[in-house]
């Protein structure tokens, strides 16, 4: 479950932290417990990024649909 703090993260903040998590996992040298915690954090950050991207896609789709509707109305 995503925390309130995660919900307040902007896309860029979540993406940057996710990049750091991946870097640390790829570098190795962490205990199994630390690696699992990093993995779980990465999953949460990925969800935050996905929500931002899905929201941006929905806004773009709505704007394009509105524009198409206006053009269709003008053509009548």
XYZ file of N, CA, C and O in Angstrom:
304
model
N 0.848 -1.181 0.000
C 0.000 0.000 0.000
C 0.890 1.239 0.000
O 1.894 1.313 0.681
N 0.520 2.220 -0.786
C 1.305 3.446 -0.910
C 1.002 4.383 0.248
O -0.138 4.591 0.604
N 2.051 4.953 0.825
C 1.866 5.845 1.963
C 1.456 7.234 1.486
O 1.565 7.573 0.319
N 0.989 8.047 2.424
C 0.613 9.434 2.118
C 1.826 10.215 1.620
O 1.697 11.078 0.766
N 3.000 9.900 2.152
C 4.220 10.577 1.715
C 4.472 10.255 0.247
O 4.780 11.135 -0.552
N 4.313 8.989 -0.136
C 4.511 8.594 -1.525
C 3.515 9.286 -2.444
O 3.842 9.679 -3.556
N 2.281 9.434 -1.983
C 1.259 10.084 -2.791
C 1.592 11.547 -3.034
O 1.185 12.125 -4.040
N 2.354 12.152 -2.133
C 2.716 13.564 -2.267
C 3.948 13.749 -3.156
O 4.255 14.871 -3.543
N 4.644 12.661 -3.483
C 5.835 12.767 -4.322
C 5.455 13.171 -5.739
O 4.489 12.657 -6.303
N 6.220 14.068 -6.294
C 6.054 14.394 -7.696
C 6.671 13.300 -8.546
O 7.443 12.466 -8.054
N 6.340 13.312 -9.823
C 6.874 12.291 -10.729
C 8.401 12.286 -10.710
O 9.023 11.227 -10.570
N 9.002 13.457 -10.866
C 10.457 13.531 -10.947
C 11.124 13.045 -9.665
O 12.156 12.381 -9.707
N 10.526 13.388 -8.519
C 11.084 12.928 -7.240
C 11.035 11.411 -7.146
O 12.011 10.775 -6.748
N 9.887 10.838 -7.486
C 9.731 9.383 -7.410
C 10.673 8.697 -8.400
O 11.319 7.700 -8.069
N 10.769 9.237 -9.616
C 11.654 8.660 -10.632
C 13.114 8.701 -10.170
O 13.832 7.707 -10.282
N 13.535 9.836 -9.631
C 14.925 9.965 -9.189
C 15.235 8.996 -8.052
O 16.309 8.384 -8.027
N 14.311 8.861 -7.110
C 14.538 7.919 -6.010
C 14.545 6.486 -6.536
O 15.351 5.654 -6.090
N 13.681 6.189 -7.496
C 13.651 4.852 -8.087
C 14.968 4.545 -8.790
O 15.506 3.438 -8.660
N 15.502 5.515 -9.490
C 16.801 5.328 -10.151
C 17.876 4.997 -9.112
O 18.710 4.114 -9.319
N 17.843 5.691 -7.991
C 18.826 5.436 -6.931
C 18.643 4.043 -6.330
O 19.618 3.335 -6.058
N 17.406 3.623 -6.135
C 17.134 2.281 -5.610
C 17.692 1.228 -6.566
O 18.370 0.277 -6.148
N 17.416 1.390 -7.853
C 17.913 0.435 -8.846
C 19.436 0.413 -8.853
O 20.054 -0.651 -8.898
N 20.043 1.588 -8.787
C 21.509 1.668 -8.756
C 22.079 0.885 -7.573
O 23.035 0.128 -7.723
N 21.463 1.078 -6.405
C 21.950 0.387 -5.210
C 21.764 -1.120 -5.322
O 22.639 -1.895 -4.910
N 20.627 -1.554 -5.887
C 20.406 -2.990 -6.068
C 21.408 -3.585 -7.056
O 21.935 -4.677 -6.831
N 21.660 -2.873 -8.145
C 22.602 -3.361 -9.150
C 24.036 -3.391 -8.631
O 24.819 -4.248 -9.034
N 24.363 -2.467 -7.736
C 25.719 -2.409 -7.191
C 26.004 -3.589 -6.270
O 27.155 -4.007 -6.114
N 24.949 -4.139 -5.675
C 25.145 -5.262 -4.760
C 25.743 -4.808 -3.441
O 25.773 -3.618 -3.127
N 26.209 -5.759 -2.697
C 26.850 -5.446 -1.431
C 25.887 -5.200 -0.286
O 26.303 -4.774 0.790
N 24.600 -5.433 -0.516
C 23.627 -5.250 0.558
C 23.201 -6.618 1.072
O 23.318 -7.631 0.378
N 22.734 -6.626 2.280
C 22.235 -7.876 2.850
C 20.920 -8.243 2.169
O 20.305 -7.418 1.474
N 20.493 -9.460 2.383
C 19.222 -9.903 1.827
C 18.088 -9.031 2.340
O 17.223 -8.596 1.570
N 18.108 -8.722 3.621
C 17.075 -7.878 4.225
C 17.059 -6.487 3.589
O 16.004 -5.954 3.250
N 18.243 -5.903 3.402
C 18.336 -4.583 2.770
C 17.862 -4.635 1.317
O 17.156 -3.739 0.861
N 18.256 -5.690 0.618
C 17.847 -5.841 -0.774
C 16.333 -5.962 -0.897
O 15.723 -5.361 -1.789
N 15.718 -6.724 -0.007
C 14.259 -6.851 -0.026
C 13.576 -5.521 0.260
O 12.598 -5.165 -0.381
N 14.121 -4.780 1.210
C 13.552 -3.464 1.536
C 13.689 -2.516 0.342
O 12.757 -1.776 0.027
N 14.841 -2.553 -0.315
C 15.029 -1.716 -1.499
C 14.071 -2.121 -2.608
O 13.484 -1.274 -3.277
N 13.909 -3.413 -2.822
C 12.996 -3.903 -3.842
C 11.573 -3.419 -3.567
O 10.887 -2.926 -4.474
N 11.136 -3.558 -2.320
C 9.781 -3.124 -1.952
C 9.623 -1.619 -2.166
O 8.596 -1.156 -2.672
N 10.636 -0.854 -1.806
C 10.580 0.598 -2.018
C 10.520 0.905 -3.514
O 9.747 1.767 -3.951
N 11.289 0.197 -4.287
C 11.269 0.383 -5.731
C 9.903 0.098 -6.327
O 9.429 0.821 -7.206
N 9.243 -0.947 -5.846
C 7.899 -1.275 -6.328
C 6.923 -0.139 -6.016
O 6.102 0.228 -6.855
N 7.013 0.410 -4.820
C 6.125 1.517 -4.448
C 6.403 2.756 -5.302
O 5.481 3.429 -5.760
N 7.663 3.050 -5.520
C 8.024 4.200 -6.344
C 7.565 4.012 -7.787
O 7.100 4.956 -8.432
N 7.675 2.793 -8.294
C 7.203 2.504 -9.650
C 5.699 2.737 -9.752
O 5.211 3.258 -10.762
N 4.955 2.384 -8.709
C 3.502 2.620 -8.699
C 3.190 4.115 -8.726
O 2.274 4.556 -9.413
N 3.963 4.887 -7.968
C 3.770 6.343 -7.959
C 4.017 6.899 -9.364
O 3.216 7.675 -9.890
N 5.102 6.475 -9.993
C 5.415 6.946 -11.347
C 4.316 6.536 -12.319
O 3.903 7.341 -13.165
N 3.835 5.310 -12.219
C 2.789 4.823 -13.110
C 1.518 5.652 -12.962
O 0.875 6.016 -13.947
N 1.157 5.989 -11.716
C -0.042 6.814 -11.501
C 0.116 8.183 -12.162
O -0.819 8.693 -12.778
N 1.294 8.779 -12.018
C 1.543 10.080 -12.659
C 1.439 9.967 -14.174
O 0.826 10.804 -14.837
N 2.055 8.938 -14.733
C 2.031 8.770 -16.184
C 0.622 8.458 -16.689
O 0.205 8.970 -17.737
N -0.116 7.630 -15.950
C -1.504 7.332 -16.334
C -2.357 8.597 -16.289
O -3.193 8.827 -17.166
N -2.140 9.418 -15.282
C -2.877 10.674 -15.168
C -2.550 11.626 -16.302
O -3.439 12.278 -16.864
N -1.279 11.686 -16.660
C -0.868 12.552 -17.772
C -1.489 12.053 -19.073
O -1.975 12.853 -19.884
N -1.510 10.743 -19.281
C -2.105 10.168 -20.489
C -3.598 10.494 -20.543
O -4.124 10.868 -21.599
N -4.285 10.377 -19.418
C -5.720 10.673 -19.384
C -5.976 12.146 -19.721
O -6.918 12.465 -20.456
N -5.145 13.033 -19.204
C -5.301 14.465 -19.504
C -5.061 14.748 -20.980
O -5.787 15.530 -21.605
N -4.039 14.119 -21.548
C -3.766 14.300 -22.974
C -4.914 13.760 -23.830
O -5.339 14.412 -24.791
N -5.396 12.580 -23.487
C -6.509 11.995 -24.235
C -7.740 12.884 -24.169
O -8.427 13.083 -25.175
N -8.025 13.433 -22.984
C -9.192 14.309 -22.827
C -9.020 15.583 -23.659
O -9.971 16.035 -24.311
N -7.830 16.154 -23.655
C -7.582 17.372 -24.425
C -7.712 17.102 -25.921
O -8.296 17.902 -26.660
N -7.194 15.973 -26.376
C -7.297 15.621 -27.793
C -8.742 15.361 -28.193
O -9.170 15.760 -29.281
N -9.498 14.703 -27.324
C -10.910 14.444 -27.611
C -11.691 15.748 -27.669
O -12.556 15.928 -28.539
N -11.394 16.665 -26.773
C -12.066 17.968 -26.765
C -11.740 18.738 -28.043
O -12.619 19.333 -28.670
N -10.492 18.707 -28.440
C -10.071 19.392 -29.648
C -10.777 18.792 -30.877
O -11.246 19.526 -31.746
N -10.857 17.483 -30.931
C -11.519 16.814 -32.052
C -13.011 17.165 -32.091
O -13.573 17.390 -33.160
N -13.634 17.225 -30.910
C -15.047 17.574 -30.846
C -15.271 19.014 -31.317
O -16.252 19.297 -32.031
N -14.399 19.921 -30.934
C -14.507 21.312 -31.365
C -14.328 21.433 -32.879
O -15.063 22.163 -33.536
N -13.386 20.716 -33.427
C -13.159 20.738 -34.875
C -14.353 20.165 -35.619
O -14.748 20.687 -36.664
N -14.958 19.106 -35.082
C -16.121 18.495 -35.706
C -17.305 19.452 -35.670
O -18.052 19.570 -36.631
N -17.468 20.179 -34.559
C -18.562 21.130 -34.425
C -18.385 22.308 -35.382
O -19.355 22.822 -35.944
N -17.154 22.724 -35.592
C -16.870 23.828 -36.506
C -17.110 23.413 -37.962
O -17.477 24.243 -38.792
N -16.929 22.132 -38.254
C -17.091 21.640 -39.610
C -18.537 21.426 -40.009
O -18.854 21.232 -41.175
N -19.438 21.488 -39.072
C -20.857 21.249 -39.382
C -21.526 22.447 -39.969
O -21.310 23.555 -39.875
